[in-house]
Amino acid sequence: MTFTAPLTLPGLALDPLWYRRAVFYEVMVRSFVDSNGDGAGDLQGLISKLDYLQWLGIDALWIPPIFDSPLRDGGYDISDYHNILPDFGTIDDFRELVTKAHERNMRIVIDLPLNHTSDQHPWFQASRADPEGPYGDFYVWSDTDEKYPNVRIIFTDYEESNWTFDAERRQFYWHRFFSHQPDLNFENPAVHEAVFDVIRFWMDLGVDGFRLDAIPYLYESEEGSGESEPETHEFIRVLRRMMDTEYPGRVMIAEANQWPAEVVEYFGTEEDPECHMAFDFPVMPRIFYSLRSQSAAELNRVLSETTETPEGAGWGVFLRNHDELTLEMVSEEYRQAMYGWYAYDPRMRVNIGIRRRLAPLLDNSRAELELAHALLFSLPGSPFLYYGDEIGMGDNIWLPDRDASRTPMQWTPDRNAGFSTADPGKLFLPVVQSLVYNYSLVNVESQLAQSRSLLHWVRNVIHVRKAHPAFGLGGVRVLETDHESVLAFVREYAGSGTQFGDAPERVLCVFSFAHNPVSARIRLDGDNGQPLWDLFGGGAFPSVRDDGVLELTLATQSFYWLHLGDRRG
Ligand code: BGC
């Protein structure tokens, strides 16, 4: 397969708001392409697919941890922050990845778990062996397992306590995740220094930003919940100041799976900013809820909440990622409804969430896949795709934990789905061979050969989005509709007047979650009589009526993106 890349000058465009215009793609290196036939993906494999990603329209890659690790938590258990897992390649391979991505104007964002390390990390080994030594205080130790009683357990399927007894040091150590992942002690200034060193090391290698993994959990307190404690925010502010001074233009992305009001705090304030971006955990489960409940009310509500965010801050919108579809931050009633719709087999659940991929969640319905993607690409924020979802890859719920949706990328109908030349038995995880999602049917090559495939559809939507800066840079205004299944909002952008020459524009986005065709009236007061044009084909739509009402009919689970106002150019 060859992809013809558009002619671009090598190197990154100087755009301070690049992360707000960007389409991100989460790629697990281990799962993407195996270049040396050892059965697991690697950096050279990823480099070989940069043309594909550029063709798709991807502007930035988010790469889950590639550091040295015993791989007991998909690499989120780090044993050496300064080295790459040999299975994945070398630091030189990583340099090559950064250079080749930058040549394509594509950014690299790495994942950085700072809250914890692997118990195999030399810091932990030294800490447990020598309480008085330089690393003695690097982790959170206690003589009892009774401290911090208000802190919840996150991996409820695997852990009974956030404390584990260490037989060598004869004390308990604190861990928010697996017991083999001890939490670093952020009360210790030496930990801050060590962590800053790690960040500088990767920034100096040219990465464009990092995801602050599990960031709410850095500090714990006797009274608090151990999540989003004031000291945690203070640490992030100090980190941001260092980044702005030493590495301007690089971004920090918060993974804060918290209630809506708390997630916003990870942006900080205008005077004292924290992260440039935060994943939109509040909106994600509500997209899935709307698809099955046929009600737009919840999305309407979260989008209408006005949240003050500093200039330049942006959301990261996603449908799925390498973790379970988390239901921690929805009410019990919604959680039970979502389990019933999406995880009717107990095997599909893990912890407080659902370990399935997008296409199986949506029962492979093309209409739902298109509707979900249309939301992903038009909600306020930058979209994050999960590798394989662009071809509607399936999952394997008979694999343990979140491996269910981390199987090898399906490139071709050939051996190992074109992922690897290894003996199939040697693969780190088997390729999906299920009835519906078998790699011989679902793969990049065959979808490239079908002009109506999901892959071509997703690529087209990405390119339409990128042609309209209102999606990345504009504000959002939620509109009143008279149909409970219909969501409508306007993305509006005043234009930048910068060297990018963005003109002002407004895009009306309308979505129907109904499982039958509907007709709806949308209030567009102030836009009385304005014309509307379809963003995809350019076709003229009925104008907004003189009384400020727009009347539309929508097919089952469908959407419109309409240019509002006189057509440009
Ligand atoms: C990552 C998970 C990981 C956990 C512990 C998370 O937030 O996304 O994949 O298991 O951190 O490191």
XYZ file of C-alpha atoms and ligand atoms in Angstrom:
581
model
C 0.000 0.000 0.000
C 1.367 3.400 -0.821
C -0.093 6.709 0.195
C 0.530 9.870 -1.708
C 1.164 12.611 0.769
C 0.292 16.187 -0.125
C 3.327 18.305 -0.849
C 4.368 20.019 2.377
C 7.515 21.654 3.527
C 9.352 19.547 6.081
C 9.044 20.587 9.694
C 6.380 21.848 11.998
C 4.185 24.790 11.148
C 4.518 27.523 13.745
C 1.042 27.494 15.183
C 0.768 28.217 18.907
C -2.754 26.756 18.978
C -1.814 23.647 17.035
C -3.392 21.353 19.635
C -6.783 23.007 19.182
C -6.810 22.463 15.428
C -5.264 19.000 15.619
C -6.838 15.616 15.084
C -5.109 13.204 17.480
C -4.670 9.455 17.105
C -3.867 7.188 20.027
C -1.510 4.494 18.831
C -0.296 1.662 21.044
C 3.141 0.878 19.623
C 2.933 -2.762 20.695
C -0.307 -3.242 18.780
C 0.339 -1.325 15.563
C 3.049 -2.858 13.328
C 5.781 -5.399 14.036
C 8.811 -4.531 11.868
C 11.147 -7.343 12.991
C 8.904 -10.389 13.171
C 9.163 -10.897 16.935
C 5.389 -10.859 17.380
C 5.009 -7.394 18.951
C 4.749 -3.951 17.407
C 7.668 -1.524 17.547
C 8.768 2.022 16.757
C 10.113 1.140 13.306
C 6.734 -0.403 12.546
C 5.001 2.806 13.549
C 7.437 4.863 11.445
C 6.532 2.706 8.436
C 2.875 3.741 8.812
C 3.312 7.487 9.160
C 2.274 7.916 5.511
C -0.989 6.117 6.248
C -1.650 8.341 9.266
C -0.856 11.456 7.266
C -3.197 10.308 4.503
C -5.918 9.826 7.116
C -5.448 13.434 8.228
C -3.841 12.857 11.624
C -1.948 15.835 13.064
C -0.677 14.388 16.330
C -0.002 10.969 17.807
C -0.617 10.114 21.447
C 1.703 7.249 22.311
C 0.980 5.258 25.500
C 4.123 4.448 27.518
C 7.052 2.950 25.633
C 9.508 3.060 28.531
C 11.288 0.057 29.982
C 8.691 -1.927 31.878
C 7.759 -5.432 33.022
C 4.513 -4.814 31.074
C 2.158 -5.874 33.831
C -0.054 -2.861 33.102
C 0.460 -2.273 29.402
C 3.622 -0.245 30.071
C 1.988 2.072 32.633
C 4.267 0.264 35.108
C 7.613 1.910 34.376
C 10.925 0.468 35.501
C 13.160 3.041 33.763
C 11.918 6.438 32.581
C 15.081 7.092 30.583
C 14.988 4.037 28.373
C 12.694 2.484 25.828
C 11.516 -1.090 26.213
C 13.977 -3.040 23.995
C 11.037 -4.854 22.309
C 9.914 -1.463 20.993
C 13.320 -0.203 19.840
C 15.880 2.324 20.974
C 16.134 5.986 21.804
C 17.559 6.462 18.295
C 14.438 4.871 16.826
C 12.386 7.290 18.895
C 14.447 10.236 17.583
C 13.792 8.998 14.079
C 10.064 8.800 14.813
C 10.025 12.392 16.046
C 11.987 13.638 13.030
C 9.886 11.761 10.495
C 6.647 12.811 12.155
C 7.751 16.431 12.226
C 8.694 16.257 8.540
C 5.008 15.519 7.983
C 3.898 18.349 10.279
C 2.698 15.689 12.713
C 3.265 16.078 16.455
C 4.246 13.434 18.997
C 2.649 13.426 22.425
C 3.871 10.810 24.886
C 2.144 9.356 27.892
C 3.808 10.104 31.209
C 2.650 8.229 34.282
C 4.149 10.217 37.158
C 1.876 9.070 39.957
C 3.498 5.656 40.265
C 6.256 3.387 38.981
C 6.648 -0.348 38.662
C 7.819 -2.145 41.794
C 10.765 -3.155 39.574
C 11.938 0.458 39.320
C 15.370 0.873 40.987
C 13.889 3.737 43.065
C 11.415 1.342 44.647
C 13.996 -1.405 45.055
C 16.252 1.080 46.894
C 13.327 2.458 48.890
C 12.235 -0.905 50.230
C 15.817 -1.991 50.954
C 17.032 1.143 52.721
C 14.498 3.369 54.501
C 17.265 5.799 55.512
C 18.886 5.964 52.068
C 18.332 8.605 49.346
C 15.241 6.796 48.031
C 13.839 5.779 51.413
C 11.187 8.473 51.209
C 10.427 8.201 47.459
C 7.244 6.208 48.031
C 4.342 6.475 50.501
C 5.146 4.130 53.411
C 3.175 3.521 56.578
C 3.188 1.203 59.577
C -0.545 0.683 59.260
C -2.949 0.180 56.399
C -5.481 2.496 57.988
C -4.404 5.889 56.694
C -6.459 7.727 54.072
C -9.668 5.796 54.694
C -11.767 7.969 52.336
C -9.815 7.082 49.234
C -11.685 4.826 46.812
C -10.210 1.795 45.054
C -9.939 2.235 41.283
C -9.134 -1.292 40.069
C -12.026 -2.839 41.981
C -11.728 -6.160 40.115
C -8.117 -6.646 41.148
C -7.350 -4.870 44.415
C -8.953 -4.922 47.855
C -6.915 -2.144 49.404
C -4.756 0.799 48.361
C -2.116 -0.505 50.806
C 0.127 -3.539 50.363
C 2.540 -4.950 52.928
C 6.150 -5.149 51.814
C 7.866 -8.088 53.490
C 11.336 -6.600 52.971
C 10.806 -3.154 54.530
C 8.104 -4.515 56.848
C 5.816 -1.579 56.160
C 2.793 -0.936 53.955
C 3.143 1.048 50.718
C 0.431 3.064 49.009
C -0.836 2.361 45.470
C -3.887 3.719 43.673
C -3.680 1.087 40.924
C -2.191 -2.418 40.884
C -0.212 -3.463 43.964
C 2.848 -3.814 41.715
C 2.581 -0.045 40.996
C 3.648 1.828 44.158
C 2.720 5.540 44.220
C 5.564 8.048 44.293
C 5.614 10.305 47.338
C 4.991 13.834 46.076
C 5.453 15.226 49.594
C 9.155 14.649 48.959
C 10.819 17.512 46.978
C 13.395 15.042 45.640
C 10.541 13.274 43.813
C 9.643 16.565 42.100
C 13.222 16.980 40.964
C 13.392 13.420 39.674
C 10.120 13.838 37.784
C 11.188 17.174 36.277
C 14.386 15.502 35.054
C 12.316 12.852 33.304
C 10.153 15.486 31.622
C 13.153 17.515 30.467
C 14.791 14.368 29.093
C 11.806 13.681 26.794
C 11.222 17.311 25.912
C 14.870 17.530 24.851
C 14.240 14.602 22.518
C 11.737 16.817 20.729
C 8.341 15.574 21.886
C 5.519 18.065 21.495
C 3.708 17.347 24.706
C 2.707 14.756 27.208
C -0.384 13.232 28.717
C -0.387 13.546 32.483
C -1.523 10.036 33.281
C -3.613 9.520 36.422
C -2.842 13.092 37.430
C -5.547 13.581 40.140
C -3.901 11.050 42.421
C -0.496 12.629 43.167
C -1.315 13.680 46.737
C -3.503 12.178 49.419
C -4.700 13.577 52.720
C -6.428 12.326 55.866
C -9.572 14.396 55.192
C -9.667 14.391 51.397
C -10.561 11.816 48.784
C -6.994 11.585 47.495
C -8.213 13.048 44.196
C -7.580 16.592 42.972
C -6.095 17.655 46.308
C -4.920 21.329 46.385
C -1.246 20.253 46.424
C -1.781 18.283 43.224
C -2.984 21.425 41.462
C -0.083 23.396 42.900
C 2.366 20.827 41.504
C 0.762 21.096 38.046
C 0.995 24.894 38.138
C 4.705 24.740 38.929
C 5.194 22.206 36.146
C 3.319 24.439 33.689
C 5.520 27.400 34.571
C 8.607 25.307 33.896
C 7.149 24.157 30.555
C 6.203 27.671 29.466
C 9.669 28.939 30.299
C 11.778 26.096 28.991
C 9.585 24.458 26.338
C 7.035 26.938 24.999
C 4.623 25.468 22.462
C 4.639 21.980 24.027
C 1.402 20.878 25.637
C 0.236 19.181 28.813
C -2.904 17.037 28.595
C -4.704 16.018 31.785
C -6.138 12.566 32.236
C -8.524 13.473 35.050
C -11.455 11.124 35.248
C -13.426 13.321 37.629
C -16.838 14.940 37.939
C -17.377 17.796 35.441
C -16.759 20.651 37.885
C -13.462 19.067 38.964
C -12.128 18.284 35.480
C -12.332 21.974 34.554
C -9.973 22.800 37.408
C -7.179 21.064 35.530
C -7.105 24.001 33.100
C -6.226 26.347 35.970
C -6.873 30.061 35.561
C -5.819 32.779 33.142
C -3.161 34.057 35.571
C -2.076 30.644 36.755
C -2.757 28.062 34.051
C -2.417 24.318 34.574
C -2.928 22.008 31.585
C -3.445 23.108 27.974
C -5.900 20.299 27.457
C -8.029 17.916 29.508
C -9.854 14.849 28.279
C -13.582 15.395 28.257
C -14.566 12.567 30.595
C -17.962 14.150 31.332
C -19.127 14.154 27.706
C -17.895 10.716 26.623
C -20.305 8.381 28.480
C -23.177 10.755 27.667
C -22.619 10.201 23.947
C -23.140 6.470 24.488
C -26.100 7.129 26.764
C -27.795 9.305 24.125
C -27.350 6.713 21.388
C -29.404 4.122 23.264
C -31.799 6.292 25.289
C -32.688 8.265 22.131
C -32.563 11.348 24.320
C -30.337 14.368 23.760
C -31.119 15.811 27.202
C -27.917 14.791 29.005
C -25.614 16.002 26.252
C -27.632 19.154 26.083
C -27.145 19.684 29.779
C -23.376 19.150 29.916
C -22.794 21.256 26.826
C -24.943 24.086 28.165
C -23.013 24.304 31.430
C -20.832 27.350 31.122
C -17.335 26.641 32.220
C -14.683 29.298 32.520
C -11.489 28.108 30.914
C -8.302 30.093 30.341
C -7.572 31.454 26.883
C -6.122 28.716 24.704
C -7.322 25.801 26.832
C -9.074 22.996 24.980
C -10.891 19.724 25.572
C -9.772 16.363 24.254
C -12.875 14.579 23.001
C -12.825 10.801 22.630
C -15.136 7.868 22.139
C -12.807 5.049 23.128
C -9.222 4.610 24.249
C -6.938 1.850 25.551
C -8.852 1.690 28.875
C -12.336 0.515 29.704
C -15.221 2.834 28.832
C -15.332 4.217 32.334
C -18.640 4.666 34.121
C -17.153 5.960 37.359
C -18.437 9.485 36.915
C -22.061 8.815 35.963
C -24.969 8.272 38.341
C -25.854 4.748 39.474
C -29.058 4.846 37.425
C -27.206 5.710 34.213
C -24.483 3.193 34.975
C -26.987 0.369 35.267
C -28.688 1.449 32.051
C -25.346 1.525 30.225
C -24.370 -1.910 31.532
C -27.694 -3.239 30.296
C -27.268 -1.777 26.815
C -23.556 -2.191 26.280
C -22.281 -4.915 28.637
C -25.047 -7.494 28.829
C -22.386 -10.235 29.153
C -20.502 -9.859 32.489
C -17.321 -10.673 30.572
C -17.628 -7.283 28.867
C -17.169 -5.444 32.169
C -14.043 -4.570 34.072
C -13.734 -2.509 37.232
C -16.412 0.187 36.858
C -16.560 0.174 33.102
C -16.884 -1.684 29.814
C -13.916 -3.233 28.045
C -15.135 -3.174 24.455
C -14.209 -1.380 21.276
C -16.339 1.160 19.506
C -17.734 -0.952 16.645
C -18.899 -3.863 18.858
C -20.351 -1.384 21.367
C -22.456 0.080 18.588
C -23.295 -3.381 17.264
C -21.458 -2.521 14.062
C -24.242 -0.160 13.031
C -22.911 2.100 10.322
C -25.479 4.780 11.168
C -24.416 4.826 14.828
C -20.722 4.761 13.961
C -21.209 7.767 11.695
C -23.304 9.610 14.257
C -20.795 8.968 17.041
C -17.912 10.139 14.849
C -19.851 13.222 13.748
C -20.137 14.162 17.431
C -16.475 13.354 18.058
C -15.444 15.689 15.240
C -17.757 18.592 16.012
C -18.072 18.824 19.811
C -15.947 21.565 21.383
C -12.411 20.213 21.694
C -9.901 18.226 19.692
C -10.850 14.707 18.640
C -8.778 11.728 19.767
C -9.235 8.601 17.642
C -8.247 5.199 18.990
C -6.187 3.106 16.558
C -8.330 0.671 14.580
C -11.604 2.464 15.210
C -11.267 4.142 11.819
C -11.864 0.708 10.243
C -14.376 -0.431 12.867
C -12.100 -3.059 14.399
C -13.631 -5.579 16.790
C -12.425 -6.781 20.185
C -11.838 -10.087 21.958
C -13.614 -10.283 25.296
C -12.015 -13.642 26.054
C -8.673 -11.890 26.562
C -7.990 -10.619 30.078
C -8.603 -7.082 31.342
C -8.228 -4.258 28.804
C -6.278 -6.441 26.365
C -9.738 -7.110 24.920
C -9.364 -3.940 22.874
C -5.585 -3.818 22.403
C -5.282 -6.532 19.746
C -3.049 -6.135 16.671
C -4.058 -3.549 14.082
C -5.670 -5.192 11.057
C -3.844 -4.056 7.935
C -4.523 -6.786 5.359
C -6.394 -10.090 4.992
C -3.026 -11.915 5.057
C -1.284 -13.788 7.885
C -1.550 -12.005 11.237
C -3.618 -9.326 9.510
C -0.401 -7.939 8.003
C 0.627 -6.845 11.495
C 3.568 -9.234 11.785
C 5.377 -11.958 9.865
C 5.861 -13.998 13.059
C 4.471 -17.463 13.606
C 0.849 -16.680 14.587
C 1.348 -18.448 17.911
C 4.078 -15.981 18.794
C 1.983 -12.812 18.625
C 1.763 -10.850 21.903
C -2.009 -11.008 21.507
C -4.007 -12.929 18.879
C -5.577 -11.015 15.994
C -9.357 -10.738 16.059
C -10.917 -13.725 14.285
C -14.520 -13.372 15.361
C -17.387 -13.952 12.987
C -18.188 -10.303 12.374
C -14.821 -8.583 12.864
C -12.472 -11.222 11.440
C -9.340 -9.567 10.056
C -9.958 -11.125 6.658
C -13.045 -8.884 6.440
C -12.101 -5.863 8.537
C -8.746 -4.463 7.466
C -7.208 -1.315 6.038
C -6.420 -2.794 2.626
C -9.941 -3.935 1.861
C -11.433 -0.695 3.148
C -9.100 1.293 0.932
C -10.499 -0.677 -1.985
C -14.125 0.273 -1.149
C -14.964 3.917 -1.697
C -17.917 3.664 0.717
C -15.942 2.031 3.547
C -15.890 3.405 7.081
C -12.215 4.260 6.600
C -12.905 6.516 3.614
C -15.879 8.020 5.426
C -13.821 8.847 8.533
C -11.040 10.321 6.414
C -13.513 12.497 4.567
C -15.066 13.810 7.791
C -11.611 14.570 9.172
C -10.778 16.596 6.083
C -14.080 18.479 6.179
C -13.489 19.281 9.841
C -10.004 20.565 9.137
C -11.258 22.867 6.401
C -13.397 24.692 8.991
C -11.495 26.328 11.861
C -14.763 26.869 13.777
C -14.564 23.226 14.886
C -11.135 23.551 16.466
C -11.116 27.166 17.551
C -14.739 28.252 17.802
C -17.107 28.562 20.718
C -20.308 26.591 21.146
C -23.909 27.752 21.532
C -26.481 25.077 22.327
C -29.873 25.647 20.683
C -33.365 24.843 21.798
C -35.159 22.133 19.817
C -38.685 20.771 20.148
C -37.650 17.126 19.857
C -36.113 15.270 22.788
C -33.940 13.165 20.460
C -32.441 16.110 18.624
C -29.312 17.955 19.695
C -28.380 21.192 17.951
C -25.538 23.610 18.486
C -23.674 26.279 16.571
C -19.893 26.328 16.459
C -18.939 29.940 15.898
C -15.587 31.469 15.267
C -14.844 35.159 14.916
C -11.811 34.596 12.680
C -8.206 34.920 13.713
C -6.874 37.744 11.599
C -3.441 36.103 11.982
C -1.106 34.805 9.304
C -3.436 31.783 9.046
C -6.068 34.052 7.577
C -9.022 32.249 9.150
C -12.274 33.945 8.198
C -15.200 34.153 10.624
C -17.656 31.309 10.236
C -20.572 29.569 11.872
C -21.509 25.929 11.555
C -24.842 24.550 12.672
C -24.535 20.941 13.868
C -27.700 18.891 14.290
C -27.901 15.275 15.469
C -30.836 12.924 15.837
C -30.560 10.062 18.291
C -34.022 8.771 17.406
C -34.298 5.241 16.094
C -36.805 6.442 13.486
C -36.893 9.448 11.130
C -38.002 12.669 12.839
C -38.887 16.242 12.074
C -37.738 18.959 14.484
C -37.876 22.701 14.937
C -34.754 24.481 16.105
C -34.694 28.015 17.505
C -32.125 30.229 15.823
C -33.215 33.612 17.114
C -31.158 36.366 15.589
C -30.498 34.326 12.463
C -33.935 34.925 10.971
C -33.925 34.303 7.242
C -30.317 33.117 7.142
C -29.382 30.600 4.421
C -27.801 27.218 5.203
C -25.441 25.078 3.148
C -24.366 21.488 3.661
C -20.685 21.339 4.566
C -20.081 18.053 2.735
C -21.691 18.511 -0.665
C -22.367 22.258 -0.652
C -26.106 21.764 -1.236
C -28.496 24.558 -0.227
C -30.873 23.843 2.662
C -34.125 25.619 3.524
C -33.266 28.923 5.222
C -34.066 29.791 8.817
C -37.654 31.065 8.792
C -38.401 34.726 9.359
C -39.613 33.881 12.878
C -36.167 32.470 13.760
C -37.222 28.818 13.555
C -35.531 26.207 11.396
C -37.523 23.159 10.461
C -35.556 20.034 9.574
C -36.261 16.380 8.936
C -33.607 13.890 9.965
C -33.229 10.251 8.947
C -32.770 7.576 11.648
C -29.659 8.331 13.735
C -28.334 10.954 11.373
C -26.731 14.384 11.456
C -26.115 17.581 9.514
C -23.230 19.998 9.517
C -24.514 23.185 7.894
C -22.747 26.409 7.120
C -24.892 29.176 8.584
C -25.099 32.486 6.731
C -24.009 33.609 3.301
C -21.620 31.299 1.580
C -17.994 32.346 1.491
C -15.981 32.744 -1.696
C -4.023 4.519 32.314
C -4.302 3.053 32.527
C -3.373 2.541 33.611
C -3.474 3.405 34.875
C -2.442 3.057 35.868
C -4.377 5.090 33.681
O -4.984 6.182 33.868
O -4.778 5.086 31.287
O -4.157 2.329 31.351
O -3.710 1.228 33.925
O -3.328 4.752 34.547
O -1.177 3.384 35.364
